[in-house]
Amino acid sequence: MSGLGRSLYAFAALIALQVGANAQVSDNAIRIGVLTDLSGPFAETNGKGDVVAVQMAVDEFGAKVLDRPIEIISADHQNKPDVASAIARKWFDLEGIDVIVDVPNSAVALAVNEIARAKGKVVLATGPATSELTGKACSPTTVHWTYDTWMLANSTGKAVTVSGGDSWFFVTADYAFGHALERDTTKVVTANGGKVLGSVRAPLNVSDFASFLLQAQSSKAKVIGLANAGADSVNAIKQANEFGLTGGGQQLAGLLVSVVDVTALGLEVAKGLVFTETFYWDVNEQTRAWARKFGERRDGRIPGMVNAGAYSAALHYLKAVAAAGTDQGLAVVNKMKELPTDDAVFGKGSVRADGRKIHPAYLLEVKRPSESKGAWDLAKVRFTIPANEAFRPLSESECPLLKKD
């Protein structure tokens, strides 16, 4: 058993002695629902990988908390808020789900966030990006893990702008995530002396980006900001390379790119691309060890930050359930905010009053094929953004939870 595993067992045993017969669990199990994209544009970055990551957290915790078994189920939300909402209601009302994890697609996450708020249930939003989840839409039972649009804009967006990319054109996914990412990046670009020449909205899961990229090319902007994710980012970058956009002097900025996407693109296509993640497998011995365990369960696939986020959030949730002696939603989230976070993927961190999980972020650059020493050796860390600088400060938050009576 690993040192982390031994410490978790010891932690659970100590808490069990403390709560004893006072533990209050709503039924005979702690049930985790992984609501994800199993068949669409985020299936590779999220999907089954996030189910595996949550299972890793459960296994490391001993598959039991408060002397109750921990169960996991998963479902495909199909990137449709109505489908996701129906699943969430069924899970909460009929299937005893205590917490929903992942929910990639910001429109889906915002819908599920409201259902969970009304029912006092927990959402660990490890997959979506919109910073509204810790802004106007913040909820006392939702924790936003992994990353968000503010972080992406203030890392990739700022780095590219101050490096000379002072004119931008956005190709934006036409739903909540893309709109939020374009908005947040625009603020950063203009704040750092740049200007935005225009934007175009592309439907989710579109396969042909030709017309959108041609508009970006004709804008003469130095930087084409791709405010999309998953398969959409991969397709847009591949087609931009085919059209020779970067050869004409324009730079691509992938505002939400994962190492999983880089694997799909290949180093020859992606070389030099700058992007930001809050987890990279090769940062230290702990991240490398966890990544190897993940790869063993995922047919040798590399983990991305959303996989790491699903693991980290589920692990901290279970610690909070044990410490609170209950699975009652508000009590557990309050305990999550009280307890410091510490795990193999993000190291030490915390959960703020607005529900924002805080940890460092890494500005990465894709390596050239000649620099790579293996299938997973995809990027180099250009800069580490400290935890206290990586996310929107509380002073700028519009979260109603922060308002004083």
CSV table of C-alpha atoms in Angstrom, one decimal, residues 83-255:
chain,number,residue,atom,x,y,z
A,83,VAL,CA,-30.8,15.5,-20.5
A,84,ALA,CA,-28.4,16.3,-17.7
A,85,SER,CA,-31.1,17.9,-15.6
A,86,ALA,CA,-33.3,14.9,-16.0
A,87,ILE,CA,-30.5,12.6,-14.9
A,88,ALA,CA,-29.6,14.8,-11.9
A,89,ARG,CA,-33.2,14.8,-10.7
A,90,LYS,CA,-33.6,11.1,-11.1
A,91,TRP,CA,-30.3,10.5,-9.3
A,92,PHE,CA,-31.1,12.8,-6.4
A,93,ASP,CA,-34.8,11.9,-6.0
A,94,LEU,CA,-34.9,8.1,-6.8
A,95,GLU,CA,-31.3,6.7,-6.7
A,96,GLY,CA,-29.9,8.2,-3.5
A,97,ILE,CA,-27.0,10.0,-5.2
A,98,ASP,CA,-25.2,12.2,-2.6
A,99,VAL,CA,-22.8,14.0,-4.9
A,100,ILE,CA,-22.4,14.6,-8.7
A,101,VAL,CA,-18.8,14.9,-10.0
A,102,ASP,CA,-17.5,16.2,-13.3
A,103,VAL,CA,-20.3,17.8,-15.5
A,104,PRO,CA,-18.1,19.0,-18.4
A,105,ASN,CA,-19.9,21.6,-20.6
A,106,SER,CA,-20.6,24.9,-18.7
A,107,ALA,CA,-24.3,25.1,-19.8
A,108,VAL,CA,-24.8,21.6,-18.4
A,109,ALA,CA,-23.0,22.5,-15.2
A,110,LEU,CA,-25.0,25.6,-14.6
A,111,ALA,CA,-28.3,23.7,-15.0
A,112,VAL,CA,-27.2,20.9,-12.7
A,113,ASN,CA,-25.9,23.5,-10.2
A,114,GLU,CA,-29.3,25.0,-9.8
A,115,ILE,CA,-31.0,21.6,-9.3
A,116,ALA,CA,-28.4,20.6,-6.6
A,117,ARG,CA,-28.8,23.9,-4.9
A,118,ALA,CA,-32.6,23.4,-4.6
A,119,LYS,CA,-32.2,19.9,-3.2
A,120,GLY,CA,-29.3,20.6,-0.9
A,121,LYS,CA,-27.1,18.1,-2.8
A,122,VAL,CA,-23.4,18.4,-3.7
A,123,VAL,CA,-21.8,19.2,-7.0
A,124,LEU,CA,-18.1,18.8,-7.5
A,125,ALA,CA,-17.6,20.7,-10.8
A,126,THR,CA,-14.3,19.3,-12.0
A,127,GLY,CA,-15.0,19.4,-15.7
A,128,PRO,CA,-16.7,22.8,-16.6
A,129,ALA,CA,-14.9,26.0,-17.1
A,130,THR,CA,-17.2,28.9,-16.6
A,131,SER,CA,-16.1,31.2,-13.8
A,132,GLU,CA,-19.8,32.0,-13.1
A,133,LEU,CA,-19.9,28.9,-10.9
A,134,THR,CA,-17.9,30.9,-8.3
A,135,GLY,CA,-19.4,34.2,-9.4
A,136,LYS,CA,-23.1,35.1,-9.7
A,137,ALA,CA,-24.2,31.4,-9.9
A,138,CYS,CA,-22.2,30.3,-6.9
A,139,SER,CA,-24.0,27.8,-4.6
A,140,PRO,CA,-23.4,26.8,-1.0
A,141,THR,CA,-23.3,23.1,-2.1
A,142,THR,CA,-21.1,23.4,-5.2
A,143,VAL,CA,-17.3,23.4,-5.3
A,144,HIS,CA,-15.6,24.3,-8.5
A,145,TRP,CA,-12.4,22.3,-8.9
A,146,THR,CA,-9.6,22.0,-11.4
A,147,TYR,CA,-9.7,25.3,-13.5
A,148,ASP,CA,-12.0,28.0,-14.8
A,149,THR,CA,-12.2,30.7,-17.6
A,150,TRP,CA,-10.6,33.4,-15.4
A,151,MET,CA,-7.6,31.2,-14.7
A,152,LEU,CA,-7.2,30.3,-18.4
A,153,ALA,CA,-7.5,33.9,-19.5
A,154,ASN,CA,-5.1,35.3,-16.9
A,155,SER,CA,-2.5,32.7,-17.8
A,156,THR,CA,-2.5,31.8,-21.5
A,157,GLY,CA,-4.1,35.0,-22.5
A,158,LYS,CA,-1.8,37.3,-20.6
A,159,ALA,CA,1.3,35.4,-21.5
A,160,VAL,CA,0.6,35.6,-25.2
A,161,THR,CA,-0.4,39.3,-25.1
A,162,VAL,CA,2.7,40.5,-23.2
A,163,SER,CA,4.9,38.4,-25.5
A,164,GLY,CA,3.8,40.6,-28.5
A,165,GLY,CA,0.5,39.1,-29.4
A,166,ASP,CA,-1.3,42.3,-29.0
A,167,SER,CA,-4.2,41.9,-31.5
A,168,TRP,CA,-6.7,39.0,-31.2
A,169,PHE,CA,-9.5,37.4,-33.1
A,170,PHE,CA,-11.6,34.7,-31.3
A,171,VAL,CA,-13.1,31.5,-32.7
A,172,THR,CA,-15.6,30.9,-29.9
A,173,ALA,CA,-17.7,27.9,-29.0
A,174,ASP,CA,-21.2,29.1,-29.1
A,175,TYR,CA,-22.4,28.2,-25.6
A,176,ALA,CA,-21.8,29.3,-22.0
A,177,PHE,CA,-18.2,28.1,-21.7
A,178,GLY,CA,-17.0,29.8,-24.9
A,179,HIS,CA,-18.8,33.0,-24.2
A,180,ALA,CA,-17.2,33.2,-20.7
A,181,LEU,CA,-13.8,32.3,-22.0
A,182,GLU,CA,-13.9,35.0,-24.7
A,183,ARG,CA,-15.2,37.5,-22.2
A,184,ASP,CA,-12.5,36.8,-19.6
A,185,THR,CA,-9.7,36.7,-22.1
A,186,THR,CA,-10.9,40.0,-23.8
A,187,LYS,CA,-10.5,41.7,-20.4
A,188,VAL,CA,-7.0,40.4,-20.0
A,189,VAL,CA,-5.9,41.3,-23.5
A,190,THR,CA,-7.2,44.9,-23.2
A,191,ALA,CA,-5.8,45.3,-19.7
A,192,ASN,CA,-2.4,44.4,-21.0
A,193,GLY,CA,-2.4,46.9,-23.9
A,194,GLY,CA,-3.9,44.6,-26.6
A,195,LYS,CA,-7.0,44.9,-28.7
A,196,VAL,CA,-9.6,42.5,-30.0
A,197,LEU,CA,-10.4,42.8,-33.7
A,198,GLY,CA,-13.4,40.5,-33.7
A,199,SER,CA,-14.8,37.1,-33.1
A,200,VAL,CA,-16.9,34.4,-34.7
A,201,ARG,CA,-19.2,31.8,-33.0
A,202,ALA,CA,-18.9,28.1,-33.9
A,203,PRO,CA,-21.5,25.5,-32.9
A,204,LEU,CA,-20.5,22.8,-30.4
A,205,ASN,CA,-19.1,19.6,-32.0
A,206,VAL,CA,-18.8,21.1,-35.5
A,207,SER,CA,-16.4,19.2,-37.7
A,208,ASP,CA,-15.6,21.9,-40.4
A,209,PHE,CA,-13.9,25.1,-39.1
A,210,ALA,CA,-12.9,26.4,-42.6
A,211,SER,CA,-15.3,29.4,-42.7
A,212,PHE,CA,-14.4,30.4,-39.1
A,213,LEU,CA,-10.7,30.1,-39.6
A,214,LEU,CA,-10.9,32.1,-42.9
A,215,GLN,CA,-12.6,34.9,-41.0
A,216,ALA,CA,-9.9,34.8,-38.4
A,217,GLN,CA,-7.2,34.9,-41.1
A,218,SER,CA,-8.7,37.8,-42.9
A,219,SER,CA,-8.9,39.8,-39.7
A,220,LYS,CA,-5.0,40.1,-39.8
A,221,ALA,CA,-5.0,39.6,-36.0
A,222,LYS,CA,-1.6,38.5,-34.7
A,223,VAL,CA,-3.4,35.9,-32.4
A,224,ILE,CA,-6.3,33.6,-33.2
A,225,GLY,CA,-7.7,32.7,-29.8
A,226,LEU,CA,-9.5,29.3,-29.8
A,227,ALA,CA,-12.2,29.7,-27.1
A,228,ASN,CA,-13.2,26.0,-27.4
A,229,ALA,CA,-12.2,22.7,-26.0
A,230,GLY,CA,-11.9,18.9,-26.6
A,231,ALA,CA,-12.5,17.6,-30.1
A,232,ASP,CA,-13.4,21.1,-31.2
A,233,SER,CA,-10.0,22.5,-30.3
A,234,VAL,CA,-8.3,19.5,-31.9
A,235,ASN,CA,-10.2,19.9,-35.2
A,236,ALA,CA,-9.6,23.7,-35.3
A,237,ILE,CA,-5.8,23.4,-34.7
A,238,LYS,CA,-5.5,20.6,-37.3
A,239,GLN,CA,-7.3,22.6,-39.9
A,240,ALA,CA,-5.5,25.8,-39.1
A,241,ASN,CA,-2.3,23.9,-39.7
A,242,GLU,CA,-3.6,22.5,-43.0
A,243,PHE,CA,-4.5,26.0,-44.1
A,244,GLY,CA,-1.1,27.3,-43.2
A,245,LEU,CA,-2.4,30.0,-40.9
A,246,THR,CA,0.6,30.0,-38.6
A,247,GLY,CA,3.0,30.0,-41.6
A,248,GLY,CA,1.4,33.3,-42.6
A,249,GLY,CA,2.5,34.9,-39.4
A,250,GLN,CA,-0.5,34.4,-37.2
A,251,GLN,CA,-0.3,32.6,-33.8
A,252,LEU,CA,-2.8,30.1,-32.4
A,253,ALA,CA,-3.6,30.4,-28.7
A,254,GLY,CA,-5.4,27.3,-27.5
A,255,LEU,CA,-7.3,28.7,-24.5
